[in-house]
PDB file of C-alpha atoms and ligand atoms in Angstrom:
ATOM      1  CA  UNK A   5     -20.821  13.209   2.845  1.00 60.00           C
ATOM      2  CA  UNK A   6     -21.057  10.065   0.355  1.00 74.00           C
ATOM      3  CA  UNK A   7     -17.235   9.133  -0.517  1.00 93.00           C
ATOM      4  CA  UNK A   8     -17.045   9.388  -4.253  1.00 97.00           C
ATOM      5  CA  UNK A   9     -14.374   8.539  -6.598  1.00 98.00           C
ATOM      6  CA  UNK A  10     -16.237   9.294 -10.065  1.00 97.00           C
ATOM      7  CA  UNK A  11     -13.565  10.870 -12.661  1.00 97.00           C
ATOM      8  CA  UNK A  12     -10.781   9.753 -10.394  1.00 98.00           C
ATOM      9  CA  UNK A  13      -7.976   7.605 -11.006  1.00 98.00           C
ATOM     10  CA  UNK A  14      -6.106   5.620  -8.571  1.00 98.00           C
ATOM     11  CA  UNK A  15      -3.075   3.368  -8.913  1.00 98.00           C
ATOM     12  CA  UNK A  16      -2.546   0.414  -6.317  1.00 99.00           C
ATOM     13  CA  UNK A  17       0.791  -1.144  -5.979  1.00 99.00           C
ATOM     14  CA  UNK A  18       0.852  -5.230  -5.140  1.00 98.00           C
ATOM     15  CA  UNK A  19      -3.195  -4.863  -5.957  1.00 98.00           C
ATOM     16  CA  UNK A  20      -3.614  -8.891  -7.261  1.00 98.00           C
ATOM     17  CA  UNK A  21      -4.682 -10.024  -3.913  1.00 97.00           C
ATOM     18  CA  UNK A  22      -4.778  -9.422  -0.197  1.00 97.00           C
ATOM     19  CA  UNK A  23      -5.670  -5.892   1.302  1.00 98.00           C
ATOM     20  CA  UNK A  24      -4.061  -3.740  -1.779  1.00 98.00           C
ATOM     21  CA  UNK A  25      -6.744  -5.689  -4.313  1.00 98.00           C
ATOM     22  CA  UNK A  26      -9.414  -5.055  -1.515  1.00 98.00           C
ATOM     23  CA  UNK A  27      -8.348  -1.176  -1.224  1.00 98.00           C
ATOM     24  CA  UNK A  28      -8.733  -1.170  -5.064  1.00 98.00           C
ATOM     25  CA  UNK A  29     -11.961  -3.120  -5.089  1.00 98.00           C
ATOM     26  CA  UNK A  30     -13.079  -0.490  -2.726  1.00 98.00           C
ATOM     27  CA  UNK A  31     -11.996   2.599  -4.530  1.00 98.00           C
ATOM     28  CA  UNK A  32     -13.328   0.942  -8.019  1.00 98.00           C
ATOM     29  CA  UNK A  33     -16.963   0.624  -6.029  1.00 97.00           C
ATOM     30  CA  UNK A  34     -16.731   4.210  -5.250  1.00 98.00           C
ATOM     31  CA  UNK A  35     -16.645   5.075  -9.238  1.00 98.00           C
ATOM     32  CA  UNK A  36     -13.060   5.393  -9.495  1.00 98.00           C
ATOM     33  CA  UNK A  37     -11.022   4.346 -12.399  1.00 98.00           C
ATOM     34  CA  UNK A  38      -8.022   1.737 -11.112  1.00 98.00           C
ATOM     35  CA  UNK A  39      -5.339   0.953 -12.349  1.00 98.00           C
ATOM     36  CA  UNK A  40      -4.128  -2.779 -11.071  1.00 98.00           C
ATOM     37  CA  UNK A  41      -0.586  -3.551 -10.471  1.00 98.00           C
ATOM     38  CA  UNK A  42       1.553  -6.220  -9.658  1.00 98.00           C
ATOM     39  CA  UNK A  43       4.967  -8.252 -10.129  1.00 98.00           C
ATOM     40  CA  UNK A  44       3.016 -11.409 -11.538  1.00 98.00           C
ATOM     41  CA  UNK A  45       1.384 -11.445 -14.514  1.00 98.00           C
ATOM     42  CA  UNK A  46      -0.692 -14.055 -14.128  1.00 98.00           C
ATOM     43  CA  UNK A  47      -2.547 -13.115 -10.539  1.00 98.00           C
ATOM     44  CA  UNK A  48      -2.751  -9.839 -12.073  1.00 98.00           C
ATOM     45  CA  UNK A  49      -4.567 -10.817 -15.487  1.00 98.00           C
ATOM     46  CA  UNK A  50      -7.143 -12.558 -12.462  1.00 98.00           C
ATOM     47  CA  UNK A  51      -7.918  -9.594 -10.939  1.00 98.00           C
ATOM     48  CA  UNK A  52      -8.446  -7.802 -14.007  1.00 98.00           C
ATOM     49  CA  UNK A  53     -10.825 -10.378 -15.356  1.00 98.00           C
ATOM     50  CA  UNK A  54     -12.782 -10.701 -11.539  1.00 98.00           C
ATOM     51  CA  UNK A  55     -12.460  -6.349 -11.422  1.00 98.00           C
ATOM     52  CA  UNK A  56     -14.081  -6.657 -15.102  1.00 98.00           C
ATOM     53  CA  UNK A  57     -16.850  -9.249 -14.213  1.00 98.00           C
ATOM     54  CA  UNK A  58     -18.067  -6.750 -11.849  1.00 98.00           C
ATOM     55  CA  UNK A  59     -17.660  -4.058 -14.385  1.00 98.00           C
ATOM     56  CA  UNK A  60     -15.409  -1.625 -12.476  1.00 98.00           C
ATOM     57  CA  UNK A  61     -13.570   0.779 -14.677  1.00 98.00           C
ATOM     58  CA  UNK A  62      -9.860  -0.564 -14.620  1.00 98.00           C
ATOM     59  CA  UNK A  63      -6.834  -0.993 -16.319  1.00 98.00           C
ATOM     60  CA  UNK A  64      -3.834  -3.452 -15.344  1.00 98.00           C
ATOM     61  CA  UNK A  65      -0.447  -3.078 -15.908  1.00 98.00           C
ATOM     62  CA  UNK A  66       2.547  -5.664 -14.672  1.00 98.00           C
ATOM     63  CA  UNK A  67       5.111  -3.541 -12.240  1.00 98.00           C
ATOM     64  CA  UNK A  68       8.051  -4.364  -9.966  1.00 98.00           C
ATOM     65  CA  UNK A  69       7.834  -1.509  -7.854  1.00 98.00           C
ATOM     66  CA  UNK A  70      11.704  -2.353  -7.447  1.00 98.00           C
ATOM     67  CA  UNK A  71      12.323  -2.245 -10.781  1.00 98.00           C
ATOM     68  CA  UNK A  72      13.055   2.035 -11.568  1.00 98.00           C
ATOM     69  CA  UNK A  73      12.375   1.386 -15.700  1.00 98.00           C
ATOM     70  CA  UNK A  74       8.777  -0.555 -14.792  1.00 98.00           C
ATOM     71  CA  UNK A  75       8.011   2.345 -12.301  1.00 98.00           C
ATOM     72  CA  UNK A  76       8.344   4.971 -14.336  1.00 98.00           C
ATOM     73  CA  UNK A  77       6.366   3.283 -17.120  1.00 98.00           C
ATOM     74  CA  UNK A  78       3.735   2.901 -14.576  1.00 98.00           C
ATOM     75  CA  UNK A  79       3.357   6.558 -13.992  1.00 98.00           C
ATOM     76  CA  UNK A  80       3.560   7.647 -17.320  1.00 97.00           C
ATOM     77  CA  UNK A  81       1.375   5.697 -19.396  1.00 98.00           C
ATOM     78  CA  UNK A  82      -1.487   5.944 -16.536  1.00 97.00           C
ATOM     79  CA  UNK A  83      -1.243   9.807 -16.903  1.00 96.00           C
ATOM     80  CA  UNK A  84      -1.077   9.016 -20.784  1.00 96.00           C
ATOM     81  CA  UNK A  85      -3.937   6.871 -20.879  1.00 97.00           C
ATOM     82  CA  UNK A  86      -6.190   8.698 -18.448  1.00 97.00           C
ATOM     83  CA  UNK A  87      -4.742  12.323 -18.352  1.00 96.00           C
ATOM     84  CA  UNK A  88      -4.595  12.805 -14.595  1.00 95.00           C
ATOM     85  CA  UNK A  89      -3.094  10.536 -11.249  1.00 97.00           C
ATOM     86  CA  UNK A  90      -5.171  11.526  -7.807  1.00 98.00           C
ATOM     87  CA  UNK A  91      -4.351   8.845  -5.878  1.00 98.00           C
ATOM     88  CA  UNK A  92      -1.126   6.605  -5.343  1.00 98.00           C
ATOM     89  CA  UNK A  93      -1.523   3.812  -2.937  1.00 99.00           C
ATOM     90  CA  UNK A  94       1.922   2.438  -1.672  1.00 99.00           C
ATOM     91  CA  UNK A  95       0.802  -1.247  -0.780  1.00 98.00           C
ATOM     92  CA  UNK A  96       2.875  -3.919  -2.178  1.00 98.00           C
ATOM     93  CA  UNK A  97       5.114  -5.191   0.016  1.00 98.00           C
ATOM     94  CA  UNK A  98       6.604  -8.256   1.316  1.00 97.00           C
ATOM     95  CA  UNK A  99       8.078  -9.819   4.474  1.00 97.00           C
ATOM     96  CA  UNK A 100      11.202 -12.211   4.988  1.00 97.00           C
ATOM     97  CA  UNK A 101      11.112 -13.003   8.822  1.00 96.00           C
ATOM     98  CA  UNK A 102      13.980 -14.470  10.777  1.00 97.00           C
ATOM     99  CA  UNK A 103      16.168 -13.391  13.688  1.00 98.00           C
ATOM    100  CA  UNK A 104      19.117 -10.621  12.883  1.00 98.00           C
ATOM    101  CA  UNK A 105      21.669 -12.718  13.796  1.00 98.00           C
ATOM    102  CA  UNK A 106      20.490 -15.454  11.334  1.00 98.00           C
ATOM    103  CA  UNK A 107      19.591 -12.938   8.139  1.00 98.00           C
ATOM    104  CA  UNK A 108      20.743 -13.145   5.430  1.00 98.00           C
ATOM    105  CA  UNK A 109      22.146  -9.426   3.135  1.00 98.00           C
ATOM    106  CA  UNK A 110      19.659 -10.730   0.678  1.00 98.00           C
ATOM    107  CA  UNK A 111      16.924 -11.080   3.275  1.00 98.00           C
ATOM    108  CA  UNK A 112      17.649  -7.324   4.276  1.00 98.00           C
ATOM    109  CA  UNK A 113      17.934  -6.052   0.877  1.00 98.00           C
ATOM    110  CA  UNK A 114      14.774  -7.663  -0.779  1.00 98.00           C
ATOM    111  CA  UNK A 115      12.601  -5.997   2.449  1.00 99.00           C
ATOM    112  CA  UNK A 116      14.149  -2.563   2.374  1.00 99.00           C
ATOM    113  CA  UNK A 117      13.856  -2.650  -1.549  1.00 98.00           C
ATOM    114  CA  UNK A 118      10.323  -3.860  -1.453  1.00 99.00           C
ATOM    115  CA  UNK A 119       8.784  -2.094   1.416  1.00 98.00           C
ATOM    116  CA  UNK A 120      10.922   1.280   1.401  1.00 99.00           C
ATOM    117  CA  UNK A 121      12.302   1.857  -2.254  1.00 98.00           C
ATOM    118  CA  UNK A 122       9.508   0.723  -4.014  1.00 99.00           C
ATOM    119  CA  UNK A 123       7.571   3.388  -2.268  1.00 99.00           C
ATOM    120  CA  UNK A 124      10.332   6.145  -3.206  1.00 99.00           C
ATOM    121  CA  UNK A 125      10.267   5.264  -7.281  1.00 98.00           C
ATOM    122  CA  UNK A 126       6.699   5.243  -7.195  1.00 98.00           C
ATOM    123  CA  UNK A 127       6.321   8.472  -5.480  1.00 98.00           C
ATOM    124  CA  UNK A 128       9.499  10.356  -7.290  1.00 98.00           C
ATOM    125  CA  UNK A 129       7.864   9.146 -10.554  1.00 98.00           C
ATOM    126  CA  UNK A 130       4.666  10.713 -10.112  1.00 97.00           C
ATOM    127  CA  UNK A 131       5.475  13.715  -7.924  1.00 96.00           C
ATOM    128  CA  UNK A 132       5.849  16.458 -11.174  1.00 93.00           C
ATOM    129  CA  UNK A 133       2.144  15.102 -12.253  1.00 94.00           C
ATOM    130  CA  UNK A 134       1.002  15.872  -8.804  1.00 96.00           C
ATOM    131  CA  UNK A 135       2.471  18.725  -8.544  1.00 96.00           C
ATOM    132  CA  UNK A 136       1.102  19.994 -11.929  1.00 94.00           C
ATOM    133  CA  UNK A 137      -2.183  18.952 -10.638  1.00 94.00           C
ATOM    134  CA  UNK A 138      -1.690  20.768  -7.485  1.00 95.00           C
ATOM    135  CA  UNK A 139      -4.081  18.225  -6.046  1.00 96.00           C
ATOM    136  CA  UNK A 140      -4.101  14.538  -5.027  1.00 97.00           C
ATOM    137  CA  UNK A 141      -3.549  11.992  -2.259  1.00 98.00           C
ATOM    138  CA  UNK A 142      -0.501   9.488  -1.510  1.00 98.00           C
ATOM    139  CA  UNK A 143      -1.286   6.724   0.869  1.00 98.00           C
ATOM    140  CA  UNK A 144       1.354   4.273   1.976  1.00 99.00           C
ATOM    141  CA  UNK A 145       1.023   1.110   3.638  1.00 99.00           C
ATOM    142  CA  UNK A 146       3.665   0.971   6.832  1.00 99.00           C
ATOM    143  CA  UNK A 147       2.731  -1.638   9.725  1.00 98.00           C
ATOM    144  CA  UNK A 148       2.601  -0.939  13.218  1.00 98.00           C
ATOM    145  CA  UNK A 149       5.924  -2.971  13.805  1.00 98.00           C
ATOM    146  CA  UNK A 150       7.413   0.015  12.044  1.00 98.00           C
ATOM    147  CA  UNK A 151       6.653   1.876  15.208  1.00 98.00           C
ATOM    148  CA  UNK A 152       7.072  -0.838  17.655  1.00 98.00           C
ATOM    149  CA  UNK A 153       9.949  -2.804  16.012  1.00 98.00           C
ATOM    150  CA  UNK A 154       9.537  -6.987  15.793  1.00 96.00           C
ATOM    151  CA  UNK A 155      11.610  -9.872  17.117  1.00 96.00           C
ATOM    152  CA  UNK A 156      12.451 -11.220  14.092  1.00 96.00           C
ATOM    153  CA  UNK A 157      11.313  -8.512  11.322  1.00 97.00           C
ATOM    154  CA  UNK A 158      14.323  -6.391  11.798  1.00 98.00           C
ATOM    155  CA  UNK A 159      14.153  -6.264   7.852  1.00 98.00           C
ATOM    156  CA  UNK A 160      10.700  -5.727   7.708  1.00 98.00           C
ATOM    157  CA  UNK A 161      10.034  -3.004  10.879  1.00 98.00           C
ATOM    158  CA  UNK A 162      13.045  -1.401   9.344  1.00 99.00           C
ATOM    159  CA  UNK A 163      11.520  -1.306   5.891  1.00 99.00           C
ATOM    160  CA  UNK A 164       8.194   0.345   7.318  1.00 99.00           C
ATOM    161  CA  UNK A 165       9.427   2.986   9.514  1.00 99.00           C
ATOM    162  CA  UNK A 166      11.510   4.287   6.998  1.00 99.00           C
ATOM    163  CA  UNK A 167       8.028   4.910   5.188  1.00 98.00           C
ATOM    164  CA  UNK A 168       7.295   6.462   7.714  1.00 99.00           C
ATOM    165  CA  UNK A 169      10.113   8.750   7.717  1.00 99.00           C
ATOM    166  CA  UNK A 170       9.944   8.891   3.964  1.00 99.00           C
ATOM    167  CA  UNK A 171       5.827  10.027   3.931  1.00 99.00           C
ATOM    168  CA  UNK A 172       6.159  12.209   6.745  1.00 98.00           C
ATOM    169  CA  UNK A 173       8.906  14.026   4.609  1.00 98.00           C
ATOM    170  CA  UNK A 174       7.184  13.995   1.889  1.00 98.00           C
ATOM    171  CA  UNK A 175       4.129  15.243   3.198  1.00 98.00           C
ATOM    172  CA  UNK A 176       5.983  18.210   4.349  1.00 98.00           C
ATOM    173  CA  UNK A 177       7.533  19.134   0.639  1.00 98.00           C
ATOM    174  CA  UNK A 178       4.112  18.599  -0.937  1.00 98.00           C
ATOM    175  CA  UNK A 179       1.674  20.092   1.035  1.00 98.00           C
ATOM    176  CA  UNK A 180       1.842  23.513  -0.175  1.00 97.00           C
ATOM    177  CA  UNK A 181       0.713  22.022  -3.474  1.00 97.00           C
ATOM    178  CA  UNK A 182      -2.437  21.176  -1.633  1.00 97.00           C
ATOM    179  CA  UNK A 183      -0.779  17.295  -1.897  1.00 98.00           C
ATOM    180  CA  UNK A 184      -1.461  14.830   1.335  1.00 98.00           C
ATOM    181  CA  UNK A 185       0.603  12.500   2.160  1.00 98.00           C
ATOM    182  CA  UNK A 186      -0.312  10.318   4.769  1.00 99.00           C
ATOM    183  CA  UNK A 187       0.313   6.531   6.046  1.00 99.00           C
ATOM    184  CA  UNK A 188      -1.709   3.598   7.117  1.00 99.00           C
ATOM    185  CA  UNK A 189      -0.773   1.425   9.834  1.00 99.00           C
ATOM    186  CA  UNK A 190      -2.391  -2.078  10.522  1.00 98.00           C
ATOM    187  CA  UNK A 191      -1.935  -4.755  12.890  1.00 98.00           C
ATOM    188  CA  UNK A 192      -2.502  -8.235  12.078  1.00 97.00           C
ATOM    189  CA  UNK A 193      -4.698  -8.352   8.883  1.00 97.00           C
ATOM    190  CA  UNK A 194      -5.549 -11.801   7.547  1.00 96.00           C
ATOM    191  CA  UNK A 195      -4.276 -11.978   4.422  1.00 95.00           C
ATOM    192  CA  UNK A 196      -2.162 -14.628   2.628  1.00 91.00           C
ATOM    193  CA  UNK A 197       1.266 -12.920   4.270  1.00 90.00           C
ATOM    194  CA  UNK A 198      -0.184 -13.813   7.895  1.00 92.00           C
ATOM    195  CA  UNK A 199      -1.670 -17.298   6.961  1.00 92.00           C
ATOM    196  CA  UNK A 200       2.070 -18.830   6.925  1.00 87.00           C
ATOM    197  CA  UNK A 201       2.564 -17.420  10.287  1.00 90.00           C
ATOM    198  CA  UNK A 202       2.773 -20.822  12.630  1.00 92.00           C
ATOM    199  CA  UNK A 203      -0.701 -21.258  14.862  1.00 94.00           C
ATOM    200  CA  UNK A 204       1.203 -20.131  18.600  1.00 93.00           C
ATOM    201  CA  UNK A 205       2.395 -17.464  16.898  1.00 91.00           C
ATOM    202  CA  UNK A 206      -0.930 -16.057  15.764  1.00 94.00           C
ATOM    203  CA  UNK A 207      -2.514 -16.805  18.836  1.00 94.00           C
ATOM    204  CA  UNK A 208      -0.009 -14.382  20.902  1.00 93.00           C
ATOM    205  CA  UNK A 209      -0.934 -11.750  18.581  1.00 93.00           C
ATOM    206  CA  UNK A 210      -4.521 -12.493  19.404  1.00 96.00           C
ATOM    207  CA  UNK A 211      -3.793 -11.933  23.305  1.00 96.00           C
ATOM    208  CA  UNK A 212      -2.142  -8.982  22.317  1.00 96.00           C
ATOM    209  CA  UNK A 213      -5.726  -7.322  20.459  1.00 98.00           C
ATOM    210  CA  UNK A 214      -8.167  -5.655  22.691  1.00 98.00           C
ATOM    211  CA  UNK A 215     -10.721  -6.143  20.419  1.00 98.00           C
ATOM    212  CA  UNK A 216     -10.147  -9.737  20.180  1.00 96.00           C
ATOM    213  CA  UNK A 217      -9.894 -10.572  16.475  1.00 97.00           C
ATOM    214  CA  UNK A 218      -7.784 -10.347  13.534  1.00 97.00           C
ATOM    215  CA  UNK A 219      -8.197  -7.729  11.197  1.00 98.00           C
ATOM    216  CA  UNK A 220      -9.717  -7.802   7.328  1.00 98.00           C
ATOM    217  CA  UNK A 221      -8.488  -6.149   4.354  1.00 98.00           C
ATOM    218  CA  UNK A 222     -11.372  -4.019   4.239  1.00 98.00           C
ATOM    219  CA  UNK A 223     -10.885  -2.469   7.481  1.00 98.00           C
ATOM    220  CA  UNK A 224      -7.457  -1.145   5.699  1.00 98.00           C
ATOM    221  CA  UNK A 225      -9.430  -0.368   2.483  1.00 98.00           C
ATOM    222  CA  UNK A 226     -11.950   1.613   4.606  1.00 98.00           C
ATOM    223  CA  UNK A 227      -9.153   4.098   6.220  1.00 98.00           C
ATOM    224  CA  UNK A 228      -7.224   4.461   2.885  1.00 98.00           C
ATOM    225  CA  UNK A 229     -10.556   5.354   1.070  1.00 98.00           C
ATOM    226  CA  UNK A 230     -11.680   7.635   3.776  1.00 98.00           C
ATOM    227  CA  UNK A 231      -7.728   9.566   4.067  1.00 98.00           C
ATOM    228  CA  UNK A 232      -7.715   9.832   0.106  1.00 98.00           C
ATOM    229  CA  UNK A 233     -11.378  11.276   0.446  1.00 98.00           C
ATOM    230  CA  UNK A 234     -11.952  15.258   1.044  1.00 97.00           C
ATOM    231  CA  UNK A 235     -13.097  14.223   4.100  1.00 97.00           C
ATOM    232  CA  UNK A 236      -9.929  14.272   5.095  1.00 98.00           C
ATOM    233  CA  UNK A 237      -8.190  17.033   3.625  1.00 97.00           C
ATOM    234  CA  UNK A 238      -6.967  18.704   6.498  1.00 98.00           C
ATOM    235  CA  UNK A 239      -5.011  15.101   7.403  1.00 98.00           C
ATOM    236  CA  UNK A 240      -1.325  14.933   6.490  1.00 98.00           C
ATOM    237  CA  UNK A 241       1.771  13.546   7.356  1.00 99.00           C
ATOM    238  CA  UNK A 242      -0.345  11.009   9.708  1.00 99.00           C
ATOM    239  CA  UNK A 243       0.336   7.361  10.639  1.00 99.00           C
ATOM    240  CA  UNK A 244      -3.189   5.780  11.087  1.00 98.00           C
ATOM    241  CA  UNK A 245      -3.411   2.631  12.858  1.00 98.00           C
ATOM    242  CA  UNK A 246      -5.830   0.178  11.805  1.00 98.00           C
ATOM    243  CA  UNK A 247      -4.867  -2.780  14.415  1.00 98.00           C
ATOM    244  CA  UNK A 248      -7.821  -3.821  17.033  1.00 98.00           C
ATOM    245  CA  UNK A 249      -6.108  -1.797  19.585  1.00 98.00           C
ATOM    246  CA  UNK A 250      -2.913  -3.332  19.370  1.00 98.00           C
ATOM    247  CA  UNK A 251      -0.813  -0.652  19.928  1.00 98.00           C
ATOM    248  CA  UNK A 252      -2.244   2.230  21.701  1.00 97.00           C
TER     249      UNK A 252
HETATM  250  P1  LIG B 303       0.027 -10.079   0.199  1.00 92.19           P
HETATM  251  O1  LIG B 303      -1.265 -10.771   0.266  1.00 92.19           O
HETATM  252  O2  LIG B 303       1.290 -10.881   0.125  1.00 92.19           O
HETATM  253  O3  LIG B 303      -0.012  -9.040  -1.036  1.00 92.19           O
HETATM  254  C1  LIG B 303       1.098  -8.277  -1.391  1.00 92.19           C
HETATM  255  C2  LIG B 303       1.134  -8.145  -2.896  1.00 92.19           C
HETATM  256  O4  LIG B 303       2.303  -7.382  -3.279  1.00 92.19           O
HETATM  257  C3  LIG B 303       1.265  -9.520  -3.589  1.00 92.19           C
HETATM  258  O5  LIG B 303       0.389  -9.600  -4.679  1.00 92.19           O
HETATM  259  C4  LIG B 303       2.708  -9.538  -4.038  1.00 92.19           C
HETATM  260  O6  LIG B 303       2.933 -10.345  -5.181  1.00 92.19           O
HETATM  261  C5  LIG B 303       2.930  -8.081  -4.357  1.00 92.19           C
HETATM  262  N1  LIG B 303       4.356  -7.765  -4.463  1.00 92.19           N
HETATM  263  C6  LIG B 303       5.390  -8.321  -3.795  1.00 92.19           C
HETATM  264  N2  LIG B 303       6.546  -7.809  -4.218  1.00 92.19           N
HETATM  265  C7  LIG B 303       6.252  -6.900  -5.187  1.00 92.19           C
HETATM  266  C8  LIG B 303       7.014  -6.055  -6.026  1.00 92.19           C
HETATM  267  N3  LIG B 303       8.359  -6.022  -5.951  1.00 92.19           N
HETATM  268  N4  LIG B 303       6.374  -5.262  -6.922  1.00 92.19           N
HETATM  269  C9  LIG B 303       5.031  -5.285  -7.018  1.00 92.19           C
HETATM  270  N5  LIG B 303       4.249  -6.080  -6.266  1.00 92.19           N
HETATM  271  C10 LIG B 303       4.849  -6.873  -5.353  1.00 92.19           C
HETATM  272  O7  LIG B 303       0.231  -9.102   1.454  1.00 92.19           O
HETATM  273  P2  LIG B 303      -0.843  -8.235   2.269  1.00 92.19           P
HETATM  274  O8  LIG B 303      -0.998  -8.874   3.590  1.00 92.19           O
HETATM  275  O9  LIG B 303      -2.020  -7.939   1.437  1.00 92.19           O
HETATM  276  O10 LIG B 303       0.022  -6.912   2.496  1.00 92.19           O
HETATM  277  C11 LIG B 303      -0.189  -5.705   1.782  1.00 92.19           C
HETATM  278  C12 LIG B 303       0.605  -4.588   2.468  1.00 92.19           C
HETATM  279  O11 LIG B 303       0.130  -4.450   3.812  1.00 92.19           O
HETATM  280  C13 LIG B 303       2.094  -4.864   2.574  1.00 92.19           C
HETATM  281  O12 LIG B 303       2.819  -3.676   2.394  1.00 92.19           O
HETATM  282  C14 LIG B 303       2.254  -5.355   3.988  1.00 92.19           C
HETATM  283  O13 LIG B 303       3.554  -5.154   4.486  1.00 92.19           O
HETATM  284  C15 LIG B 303       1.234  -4.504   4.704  1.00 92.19           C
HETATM  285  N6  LIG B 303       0.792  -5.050   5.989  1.00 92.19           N
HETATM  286  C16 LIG B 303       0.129  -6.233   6.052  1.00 92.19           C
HETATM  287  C17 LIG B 303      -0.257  -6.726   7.299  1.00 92.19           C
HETATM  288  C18 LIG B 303      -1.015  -8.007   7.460  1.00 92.19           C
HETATM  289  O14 LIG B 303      -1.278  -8.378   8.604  1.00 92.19           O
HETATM  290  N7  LIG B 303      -1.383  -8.698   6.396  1.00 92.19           N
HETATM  291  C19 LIG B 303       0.057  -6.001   8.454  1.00 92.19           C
HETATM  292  C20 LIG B 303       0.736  -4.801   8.336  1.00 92.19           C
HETATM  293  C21 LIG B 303       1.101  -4.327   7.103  1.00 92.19           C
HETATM  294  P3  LIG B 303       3.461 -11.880  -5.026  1.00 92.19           P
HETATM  295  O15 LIG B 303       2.712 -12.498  -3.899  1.00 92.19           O
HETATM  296  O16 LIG B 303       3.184 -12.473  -6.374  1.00 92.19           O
HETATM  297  O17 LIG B 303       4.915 -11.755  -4.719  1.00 92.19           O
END
């Protein structure tokens, strides 16, 4: 079955750059209407005009998914503008890495806010369309430190198994409204978050991939299309791991 997106519409949180403007890229190519989002307005009004070039269908709206007032404007001028939401893609997220006994409150707090109650206003703002709907597909990005834990990403690890906890609750309340709820997990994607990481440290994660390289957006893009899809349907309330291997 060809995955096809035609008449659909699809927000993406944190969908400038990295693997949430590739997952949006890739939902756009598969006829789907997108709508981009992101805290700055500038890398945002980029995408747009790139997502335009190509002449995907797309709208862009600036969003702090931290921010409840931005959220819920989000939600309800996309079902305003477009009349129906079938896909929510929890991606943005951010990471502030040191070691516990060195973090800082605000280093805790801007994770858990970003990663974990960013996810929550988005989905509580767009659950009663849903639910009307009695269709559609939430996606969440976790990591696979949120199952492993990470020296130094206590924040962070934290921040994405509580997704996991959140989606997998989630999932449960919403799938008698025929509404899937399910989570992506990846490994080490290269992406603008990883390129900071120093070169020793990316080179133990390397030993630590069977497959022996790092990952690319699209390999996340290609598992969030495919769990959004009706070929998965029958798929909730699942962490998929999209990490070489790493953790098995
Ligand atoms: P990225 O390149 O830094 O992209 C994340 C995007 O989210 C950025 O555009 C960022 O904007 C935006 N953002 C940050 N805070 C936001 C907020 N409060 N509201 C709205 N947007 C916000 O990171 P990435 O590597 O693509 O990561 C995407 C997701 O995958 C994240 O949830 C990350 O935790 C997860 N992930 C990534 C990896 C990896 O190896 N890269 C592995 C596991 C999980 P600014 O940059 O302007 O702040």
């Amino acid at each position: 079955m060809q995955i096809d997106f035609t008449n659909k519409n699809v927000i993406v949180t944190g969908s400038s750059q990295g693997i949430g403007k590739k997952i949006a890229e890739t939902f756009a190519e598969s006829g789907a209407h997108v709508v981009l989002t992101d805290i700055d307005q500038e890398t945002l009004e980029k995408t747009k005009n790139e997502f335009e070039e190509e002449g995907y269908a797309c709208t862009a709206q600036v969003c702090n998914v931290t921010n409840k007032t931005e959220v819920q404007k989000l939600i309800k001028n996309t079902y305003a503008e477009l009349g129906s939401l079938d896909v929510l893609v929890n991606n943005a997220g951010i990471t502030k890495d040191t070691l516990l006994m060195r973090m800082k409150d605000e280093d805790w707090d801007t994770v858990i806010e970003t990663n974990l109650k960013g996810a929550f206003l988005t989905t509580r703002a767009s659950i009663r369309y849903f639910l009307k709907q009695r269709a559609g597909s939430i996606i969440n990005i976790s990591s696979v430190v949120g199952l492993t834990g990470n020296a130094g990403q206590s924040n962070y690890s934290a921040s994405k198994a509580g997704l996991i906890g959140l989606s997998k609750s989630v999932a449960q309340e919403l799938a008698p409204r025929n509404i899937n709820v399910n989570l992506v997990a990846p490994g080490f994607i290269k992406t603008k978050m990883t390129e900071k990481l120093p070169e020793d440290v990316k080179n133990k994660y390397l030993d630590n991939i069977p497959l022996k390289y790092f990952g690319a957006p699209e390999d996340v893009a290609n598992t969030v299309i495919f769990l959004a899809s009706p070929l998965a349907k029958y798929i909730t309330g699942q962490v998929i791991k999209v990490d070489g291997g790493m953790v098995m």
